[in-house]
Coordinates of C-alpha atoms in Angstrom, one line a residue:
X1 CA -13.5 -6.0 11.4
X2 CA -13.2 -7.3 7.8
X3 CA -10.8 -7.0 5.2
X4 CA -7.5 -8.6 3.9
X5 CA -6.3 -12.1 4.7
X6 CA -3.8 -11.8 6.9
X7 CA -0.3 -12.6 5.4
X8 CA 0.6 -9.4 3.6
X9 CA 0.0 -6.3 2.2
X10 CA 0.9 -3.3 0.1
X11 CA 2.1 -2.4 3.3
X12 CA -1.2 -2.6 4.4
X13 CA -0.8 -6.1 4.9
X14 CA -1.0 -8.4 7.7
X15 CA 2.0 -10.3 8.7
X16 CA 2.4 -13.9 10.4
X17 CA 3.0 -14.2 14.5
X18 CA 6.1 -13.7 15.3
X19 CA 8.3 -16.5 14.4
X20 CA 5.8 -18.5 12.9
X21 CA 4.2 -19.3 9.7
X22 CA 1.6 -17.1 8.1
X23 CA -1.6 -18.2 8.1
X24 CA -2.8 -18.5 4.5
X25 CA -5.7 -20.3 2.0
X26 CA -8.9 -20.4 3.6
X27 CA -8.7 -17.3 5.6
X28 CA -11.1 -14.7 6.2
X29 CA -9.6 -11.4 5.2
X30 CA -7.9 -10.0 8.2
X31 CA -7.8 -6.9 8.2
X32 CA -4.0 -5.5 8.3
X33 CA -2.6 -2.7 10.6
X34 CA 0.6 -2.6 7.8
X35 CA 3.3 -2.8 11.4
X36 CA 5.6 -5.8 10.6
X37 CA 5.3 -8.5 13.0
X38 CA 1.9 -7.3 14.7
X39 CA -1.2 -9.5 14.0
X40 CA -4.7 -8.1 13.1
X41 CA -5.9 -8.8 16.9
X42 CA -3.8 -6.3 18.0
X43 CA -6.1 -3.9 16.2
X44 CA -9.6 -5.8 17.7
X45 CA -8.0 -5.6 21.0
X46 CA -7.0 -2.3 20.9
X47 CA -10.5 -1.2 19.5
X48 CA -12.2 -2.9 21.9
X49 CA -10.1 -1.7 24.9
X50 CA -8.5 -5.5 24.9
X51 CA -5.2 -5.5 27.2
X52 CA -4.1 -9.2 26.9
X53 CA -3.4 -9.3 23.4
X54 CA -1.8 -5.8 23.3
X55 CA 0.4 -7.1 25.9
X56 CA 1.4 -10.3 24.5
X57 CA 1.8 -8.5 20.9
X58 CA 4.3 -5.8 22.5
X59 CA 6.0 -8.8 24.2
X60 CA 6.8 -10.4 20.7
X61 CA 7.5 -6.8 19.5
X62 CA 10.4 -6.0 22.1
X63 CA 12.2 -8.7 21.1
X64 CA 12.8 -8.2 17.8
X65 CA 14.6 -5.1 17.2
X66 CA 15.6 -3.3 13.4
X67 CA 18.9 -4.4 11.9
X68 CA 21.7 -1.8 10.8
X69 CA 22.2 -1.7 7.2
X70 CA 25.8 -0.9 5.8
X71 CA 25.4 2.8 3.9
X72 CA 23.0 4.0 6.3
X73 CA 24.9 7.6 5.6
X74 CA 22.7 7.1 1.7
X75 CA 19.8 8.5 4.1
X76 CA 18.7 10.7 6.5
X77 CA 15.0 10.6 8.2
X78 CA 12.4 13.4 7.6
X79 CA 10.3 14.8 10.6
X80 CA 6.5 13.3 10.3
X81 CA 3.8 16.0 11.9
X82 CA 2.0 12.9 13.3
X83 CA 3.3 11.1 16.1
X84 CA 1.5 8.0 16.4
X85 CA -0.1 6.1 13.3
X86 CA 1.6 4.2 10.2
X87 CA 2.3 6.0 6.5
X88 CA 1.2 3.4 3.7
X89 CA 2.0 5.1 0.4
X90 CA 3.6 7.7 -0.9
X91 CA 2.4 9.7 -4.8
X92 CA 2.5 12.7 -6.4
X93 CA 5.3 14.2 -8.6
X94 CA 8.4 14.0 -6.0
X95 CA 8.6 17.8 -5.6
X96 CA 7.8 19.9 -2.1
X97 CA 4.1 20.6 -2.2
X98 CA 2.7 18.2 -5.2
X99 CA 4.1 14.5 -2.9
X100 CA 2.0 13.4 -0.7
X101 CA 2.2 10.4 2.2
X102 CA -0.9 8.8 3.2
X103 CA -1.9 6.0 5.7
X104 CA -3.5 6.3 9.1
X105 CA -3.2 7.9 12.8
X106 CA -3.6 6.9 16.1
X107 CA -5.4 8.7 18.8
X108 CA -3.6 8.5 22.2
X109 CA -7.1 8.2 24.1
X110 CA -8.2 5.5 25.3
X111 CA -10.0 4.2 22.5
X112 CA -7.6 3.6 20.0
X113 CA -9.2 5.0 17.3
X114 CA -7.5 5.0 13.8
X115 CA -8.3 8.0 11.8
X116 CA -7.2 8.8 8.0
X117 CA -4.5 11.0 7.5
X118 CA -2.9 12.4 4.5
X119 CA 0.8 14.2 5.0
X120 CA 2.0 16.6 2.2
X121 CA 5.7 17.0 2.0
X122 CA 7.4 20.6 2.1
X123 CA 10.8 19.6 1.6
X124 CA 12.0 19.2 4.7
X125 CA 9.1 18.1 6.9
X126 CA 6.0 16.2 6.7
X127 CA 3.0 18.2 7.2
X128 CA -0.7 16.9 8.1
X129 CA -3.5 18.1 6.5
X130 CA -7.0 17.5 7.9
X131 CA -9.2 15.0 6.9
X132 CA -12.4 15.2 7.0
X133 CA -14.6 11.4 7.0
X134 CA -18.2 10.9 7.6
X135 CA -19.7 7.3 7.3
X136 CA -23.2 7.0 5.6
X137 CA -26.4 6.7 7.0
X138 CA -26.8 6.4 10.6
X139 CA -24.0 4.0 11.9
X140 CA -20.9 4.5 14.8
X141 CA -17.4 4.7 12.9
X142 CA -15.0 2.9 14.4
X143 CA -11.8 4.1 12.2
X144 CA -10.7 5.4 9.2
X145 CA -7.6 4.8 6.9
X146 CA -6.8 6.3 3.8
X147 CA -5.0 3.0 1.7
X148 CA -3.9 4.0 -1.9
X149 CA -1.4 6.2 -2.6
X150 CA -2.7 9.8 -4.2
X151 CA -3.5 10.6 -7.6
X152 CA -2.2 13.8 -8.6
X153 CA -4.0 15.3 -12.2
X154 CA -2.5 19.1 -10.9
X155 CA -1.7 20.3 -7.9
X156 CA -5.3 21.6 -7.4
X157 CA -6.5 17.6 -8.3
X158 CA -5.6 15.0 -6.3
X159 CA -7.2 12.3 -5.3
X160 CA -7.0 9.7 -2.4
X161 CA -9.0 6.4 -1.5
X162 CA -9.3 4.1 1.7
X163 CA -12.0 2.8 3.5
X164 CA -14.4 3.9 6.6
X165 CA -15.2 1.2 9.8
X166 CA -18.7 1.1 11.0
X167 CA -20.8 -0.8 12.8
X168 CA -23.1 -1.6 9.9
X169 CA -24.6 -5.0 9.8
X170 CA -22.5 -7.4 7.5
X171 CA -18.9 -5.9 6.6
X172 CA -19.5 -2.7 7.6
X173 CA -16.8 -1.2 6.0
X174 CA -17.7 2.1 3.4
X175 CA -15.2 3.3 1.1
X176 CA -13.6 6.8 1.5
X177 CA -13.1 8.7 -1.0
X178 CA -11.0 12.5 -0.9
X179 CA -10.3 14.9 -2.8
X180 CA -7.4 17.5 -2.7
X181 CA -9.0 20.9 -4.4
X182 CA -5.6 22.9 -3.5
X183 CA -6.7 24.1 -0.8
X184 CA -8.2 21.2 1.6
X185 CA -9.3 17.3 1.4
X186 CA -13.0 17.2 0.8
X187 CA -14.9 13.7 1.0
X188 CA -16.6 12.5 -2.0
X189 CA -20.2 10.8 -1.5
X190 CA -19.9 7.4 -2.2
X191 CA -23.2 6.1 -1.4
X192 CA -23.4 4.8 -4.9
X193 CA -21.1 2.1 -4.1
X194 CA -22.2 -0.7 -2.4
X195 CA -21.3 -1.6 1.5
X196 CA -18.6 -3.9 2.1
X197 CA -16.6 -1.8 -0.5
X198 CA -13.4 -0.8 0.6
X199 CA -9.9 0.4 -1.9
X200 CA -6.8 0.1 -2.5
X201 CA -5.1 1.3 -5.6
X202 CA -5.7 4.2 -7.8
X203 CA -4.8 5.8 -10.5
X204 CA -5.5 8.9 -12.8
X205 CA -5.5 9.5 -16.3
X206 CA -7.4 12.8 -16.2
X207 CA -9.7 15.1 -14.4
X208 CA -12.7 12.6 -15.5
X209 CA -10.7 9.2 -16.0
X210 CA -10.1 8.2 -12.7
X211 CA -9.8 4.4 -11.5
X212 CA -9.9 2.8 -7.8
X213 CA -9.6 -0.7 -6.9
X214 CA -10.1 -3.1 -3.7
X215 CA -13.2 -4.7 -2.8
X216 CA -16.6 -3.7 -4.2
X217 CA -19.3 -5.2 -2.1
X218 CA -17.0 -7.2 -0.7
X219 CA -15.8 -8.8 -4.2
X220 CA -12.6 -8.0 -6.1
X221 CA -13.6 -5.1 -8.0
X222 CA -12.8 -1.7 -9.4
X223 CA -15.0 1.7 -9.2
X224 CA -14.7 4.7 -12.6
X225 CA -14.6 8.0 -11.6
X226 CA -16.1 10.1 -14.9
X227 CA -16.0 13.9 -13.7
X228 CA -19.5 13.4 -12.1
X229 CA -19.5 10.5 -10.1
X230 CA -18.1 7.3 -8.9
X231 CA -19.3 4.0 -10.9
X232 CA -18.7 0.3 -9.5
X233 CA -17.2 -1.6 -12.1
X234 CA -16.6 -5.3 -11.7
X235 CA -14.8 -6.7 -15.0
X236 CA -14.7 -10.5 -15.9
X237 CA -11.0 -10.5 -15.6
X238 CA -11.8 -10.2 -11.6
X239 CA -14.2 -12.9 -11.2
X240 CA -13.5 -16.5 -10.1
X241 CA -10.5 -15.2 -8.5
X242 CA -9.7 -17.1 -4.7
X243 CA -11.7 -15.6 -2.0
X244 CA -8.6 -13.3 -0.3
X245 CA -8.3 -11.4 -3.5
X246 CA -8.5 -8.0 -4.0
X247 CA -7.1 -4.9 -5.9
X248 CA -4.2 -3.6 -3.8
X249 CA -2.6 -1.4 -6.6
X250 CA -3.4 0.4 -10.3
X251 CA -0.9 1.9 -12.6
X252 CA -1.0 3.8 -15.8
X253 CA 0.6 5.1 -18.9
X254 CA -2.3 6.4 -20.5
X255 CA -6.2 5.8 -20.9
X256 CA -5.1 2.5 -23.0
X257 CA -2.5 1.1 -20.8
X258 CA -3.7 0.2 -17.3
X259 CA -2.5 -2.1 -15.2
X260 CA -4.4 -3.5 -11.6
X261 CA -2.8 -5.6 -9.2
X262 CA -3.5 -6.9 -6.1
X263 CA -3.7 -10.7 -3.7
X264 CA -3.6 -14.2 -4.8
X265 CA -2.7 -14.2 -8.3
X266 CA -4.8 -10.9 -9.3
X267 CA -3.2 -9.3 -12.1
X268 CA -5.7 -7.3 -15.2
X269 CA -4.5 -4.7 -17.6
X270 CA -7.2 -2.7 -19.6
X271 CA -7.0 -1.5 -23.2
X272 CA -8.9 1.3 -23.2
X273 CA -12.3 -1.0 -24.1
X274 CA -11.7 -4.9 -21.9
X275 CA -9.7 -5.3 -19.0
X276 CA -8.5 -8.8 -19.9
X277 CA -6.4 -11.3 -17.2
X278 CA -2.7 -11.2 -17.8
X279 CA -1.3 -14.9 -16.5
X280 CA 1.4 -14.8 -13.8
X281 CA 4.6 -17.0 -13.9
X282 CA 4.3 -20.4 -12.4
X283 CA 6.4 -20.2 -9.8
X284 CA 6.2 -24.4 -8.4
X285 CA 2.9 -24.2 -6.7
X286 CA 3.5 -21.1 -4.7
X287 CA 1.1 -18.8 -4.4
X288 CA 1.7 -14.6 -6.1
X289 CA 1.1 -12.1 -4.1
X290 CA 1.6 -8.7 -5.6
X291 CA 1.6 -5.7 -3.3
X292 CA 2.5 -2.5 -5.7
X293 CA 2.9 -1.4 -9.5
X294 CA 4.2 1.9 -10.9
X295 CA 4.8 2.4 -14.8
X296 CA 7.5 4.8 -15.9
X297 CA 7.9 6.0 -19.3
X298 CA 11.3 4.6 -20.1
X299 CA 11.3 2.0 -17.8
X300 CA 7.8 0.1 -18.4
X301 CA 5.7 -1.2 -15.9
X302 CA 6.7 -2.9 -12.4
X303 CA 5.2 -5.0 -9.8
X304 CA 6.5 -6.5 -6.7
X305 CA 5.1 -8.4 -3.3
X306 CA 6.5 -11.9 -2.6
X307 CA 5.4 -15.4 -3.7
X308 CA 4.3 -17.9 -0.6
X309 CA 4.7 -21.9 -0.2
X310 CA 2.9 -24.2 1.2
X311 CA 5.0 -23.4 4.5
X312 CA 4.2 -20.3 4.6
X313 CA 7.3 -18.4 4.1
X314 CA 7.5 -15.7 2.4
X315 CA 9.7 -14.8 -0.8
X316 CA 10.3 -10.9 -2.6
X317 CA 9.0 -11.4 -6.1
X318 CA 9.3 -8.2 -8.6
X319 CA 7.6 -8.9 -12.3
X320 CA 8.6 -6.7 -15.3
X321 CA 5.7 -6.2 -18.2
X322 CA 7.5 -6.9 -21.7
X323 CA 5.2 -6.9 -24.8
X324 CA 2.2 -7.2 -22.1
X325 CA 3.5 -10.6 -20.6
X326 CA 4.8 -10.4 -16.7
X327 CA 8.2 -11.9 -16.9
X328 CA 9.8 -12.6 -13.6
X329 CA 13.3 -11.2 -12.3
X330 CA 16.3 -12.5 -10.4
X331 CA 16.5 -11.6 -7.1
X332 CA 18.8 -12.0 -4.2
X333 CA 17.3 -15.2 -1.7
X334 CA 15.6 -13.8 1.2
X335 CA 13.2 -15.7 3.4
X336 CA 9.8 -13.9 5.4
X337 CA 10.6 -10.7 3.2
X338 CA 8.6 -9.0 1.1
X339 CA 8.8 -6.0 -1.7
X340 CA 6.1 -3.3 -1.3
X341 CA 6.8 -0.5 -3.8
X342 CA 9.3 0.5 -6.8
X343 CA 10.9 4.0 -7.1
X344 CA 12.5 5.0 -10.4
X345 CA 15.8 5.9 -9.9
X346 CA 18.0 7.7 -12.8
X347 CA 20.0 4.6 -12.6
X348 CA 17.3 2.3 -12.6
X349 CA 14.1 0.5 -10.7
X350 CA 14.8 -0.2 -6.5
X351 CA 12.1 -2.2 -4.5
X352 CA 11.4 -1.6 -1.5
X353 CA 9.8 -3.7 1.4
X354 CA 10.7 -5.3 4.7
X355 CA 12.2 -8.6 6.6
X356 CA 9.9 -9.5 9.3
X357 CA 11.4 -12.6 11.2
X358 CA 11.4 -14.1 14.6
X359 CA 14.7 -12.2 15.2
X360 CA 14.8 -9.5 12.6
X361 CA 12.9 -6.7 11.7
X362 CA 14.1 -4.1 9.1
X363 CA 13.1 -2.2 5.5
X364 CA 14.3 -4.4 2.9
X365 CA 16.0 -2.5 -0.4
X366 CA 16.8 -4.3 -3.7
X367 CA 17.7 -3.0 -7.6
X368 CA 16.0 -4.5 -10.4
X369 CA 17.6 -5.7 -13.2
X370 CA 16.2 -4.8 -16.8
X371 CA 18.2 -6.6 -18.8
X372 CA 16.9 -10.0 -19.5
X373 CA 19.5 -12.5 -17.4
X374 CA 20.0 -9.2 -15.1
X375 CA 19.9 -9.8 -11.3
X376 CA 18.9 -7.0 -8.7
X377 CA 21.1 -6.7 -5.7
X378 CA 20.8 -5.5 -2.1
X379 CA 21.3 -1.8 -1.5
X380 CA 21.3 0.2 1.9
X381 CA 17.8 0.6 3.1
X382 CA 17.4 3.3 5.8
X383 CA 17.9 2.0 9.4
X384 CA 15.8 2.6 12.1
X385 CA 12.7 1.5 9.9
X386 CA 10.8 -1.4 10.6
X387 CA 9.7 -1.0 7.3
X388 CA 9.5 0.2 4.1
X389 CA 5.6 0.8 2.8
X390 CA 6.0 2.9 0.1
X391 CA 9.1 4.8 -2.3
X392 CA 9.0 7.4 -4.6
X393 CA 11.9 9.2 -6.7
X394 CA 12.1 12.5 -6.8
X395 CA 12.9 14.7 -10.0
X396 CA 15.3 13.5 -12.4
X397 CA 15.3 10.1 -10.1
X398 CA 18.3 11.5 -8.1
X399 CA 16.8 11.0 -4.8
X400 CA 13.7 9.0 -3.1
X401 CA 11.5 9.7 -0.6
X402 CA 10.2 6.4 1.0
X403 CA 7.5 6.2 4.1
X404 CA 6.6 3.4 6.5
X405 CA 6.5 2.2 10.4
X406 CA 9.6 3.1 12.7
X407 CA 11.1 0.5 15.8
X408 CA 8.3 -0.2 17.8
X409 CA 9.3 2.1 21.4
X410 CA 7.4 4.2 23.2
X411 CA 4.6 4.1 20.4
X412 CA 3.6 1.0 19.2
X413 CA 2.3 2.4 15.9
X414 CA 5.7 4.9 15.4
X415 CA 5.5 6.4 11.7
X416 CA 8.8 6.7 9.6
X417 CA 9.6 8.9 6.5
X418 CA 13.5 9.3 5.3
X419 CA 14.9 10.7 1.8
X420 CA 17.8 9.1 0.1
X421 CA 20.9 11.5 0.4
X422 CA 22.4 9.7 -2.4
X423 CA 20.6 7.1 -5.3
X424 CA 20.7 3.7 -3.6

């Protein structure tokens, strides 16, 4: 099973044992299962009908339960037609039928098979929509997930991007590529592409300027959607990067301002003709690790994920883009926390994330300042998530609707959706 190294990600990220350390340089990509505080070979074990590990793993899970957060009345939780799996993102406009929450299910079989799953929000509920995935060429899939959050060009264009598991020789993995027409998700060939491609992040500018980004042949890289068909693009400003990196997220303000993301100090923005590297602060010699991005036209452009020491604890970091430079802002100290999305709020930018400790697992809420000096503060996260994957704010930025994994229980992979009854 390849993918990510396994200390974070985008909520897609792999975290450290419990109570321990993360393992960091000089990884493999692991790939993540995006449930705080569960390590990659639960997903091997469980895909190969392993009990020890799952045992061990729900061991460390039961003793770690979610903290209560003061203000919990600021949100109420929203019913999710899926009960087991993990949401990862959430995109779209904020409004009942144009928001969509995407991630991955679990089937209660036998085999543990994750499948891709897309969710489309009706105002009250969370409603699944089939998927439909077929790997190329004659190979068993093992699973399915669908990573990025959607692109939404109209309500009758959206588009959503992930990544198929087979039993290819090498990598194996295929990327998967849908495509909301209004009416139904349809899968978009992309044979073009090269195996070990997987993705992401994803944006859209229109209906034939459409960027992904993750791994392209196994290689930080980026693939151009032109109205015809998908294109791998792999610009110098992605090159000689470490080997964990990858594209975790894309943001845009128009075909001339695009910004891409992602592990180990990967951070590009494009033009409209170069996508040139854009230097990250020096933090010491920590290590930059940036999980999402979201532009908003007042508020400019956002990233957050956490910055990691040589010890291996993690740190939320959230950058601001002023006159194309990434300038760092203040945030409260936390330790093994990390920020993995930004809503727009009509009183200003909130990160979301989650603390994932040896005694504490919870979503993790923060504001960020825009005025230079400015400091964010905590603010009530929802309670009875284990974390926070991915936030958007509705119209007007009076409310937000954020998705992630619930307490582990019953279901080990329990997903979790609430809406803000109140700005945070």
């Amino acid at each position: 099973m390849t993918s990510r190294q396994g200390v974070s990600g985008h909520g897609r990220g792999g975290t450290a044992p419990a109570g321990g350390a993360p393992k960091h340089k000089g990884l493999r990509r692991a790939r993540p299962l995006t449930v705080p505080g569960l390590v990659c070979v639960l997903a091997a074990a469980a895909l190969v009908g392993g009990s020890d590990a799952s045992a061990a793993t729900d061991a460390r899970a039961a003793d770690r339960t979610p903290v209560s957060a003061a203000g919990q009345d600021t949100w109420q939780q929203t019913p999710v037609q899926m009960p087991w799996g993990n949401l990862v993102a959430v995109g779209g406009d904020g409004t009942p039928g144009n928001t969509w929450a995407t991630g991955f299910s679990l089937t209660d079989d036998g085999q543990a098979t994750f499948g891709a799953a897309a969710l489309r929000w009706d105002g009250a509920t969370w409603i699944r929509t089939p998927v439909p995935v077929r790997a190329a060429g004659d190979v068993r899939t093992f699973g399915s997930r669908l990573d990025s959050r959607v692109a939404e060009i109209a309500p009758d264009d959206v588009w959503a991007v992930g990544d198929i598991e087979t039993d290819a020789p090498g990598s194996g993995t295929q990327p998967l590529i849908e495509h909301w027409n209004g009416a139904a998700w349809q899968q978009t060939p992309a044979d073009v592409l090269p195996a070990g491609s997987e993705f992401y992040g994803l944006c859209a500018l229109s209906a034939d300027d459409v960027w992904a980004g993750g791994l392209i042949g196994d290689e930080p890289g980026l693939a151009h959607w032109d109205g015809r068909t998908w294109t791998a693009v792999t610009p110098r400003a992605l090159t000689g990067l470490p080997s964990p990196s990858y594209v975790t997220s894309l943001s845009a303000s128009g075909p001339g301002d695009i910004w891409a993301v992602g592990a180990d100090g990967l951070s590009a923005h494009y033009d409209g003709h170069t996508w040139k590297k854009v230097p990250l602060p020096a933090i010491g010699d920590d290590e930059i690790w940036l999980e999402g991005v979201r532009t908003d036209p007042a508020l400019g452009t956002w990233a957050v994920g956490y910055r990691v020491g040589a010890d291996g604890v993690r740190h939320p970091l959230a950058l601001h883009a002023v006159s194309g430079a990434w300038r760092q802002v203040a945030l409260p100290d936390a330790t093994r926390t990390q920020l993995e999305d930004v809503a727009f709020t009509s009183t200003g930018p909130v990160a979301f994330g989650y603390v994932d400790s040896s005694t504490t697992v919870a979503a993790y809420a923060v504001t960020l300042p825009t005025a230079p000096g400015g400091s964010g503060r905590l603010v009530a996260a929802p309670t009875g998530a284990s974390s926070i994957n991915g936030a958007l704010a509705g119209p007007g930025g009076r409310t937000v609707l954020v998705v992630g994994s619930g307490p582990f229980g019953e279901s080990i992979f329990p997903p979790f959706a609430a809406r803000s009854t109140s700005r945070p």
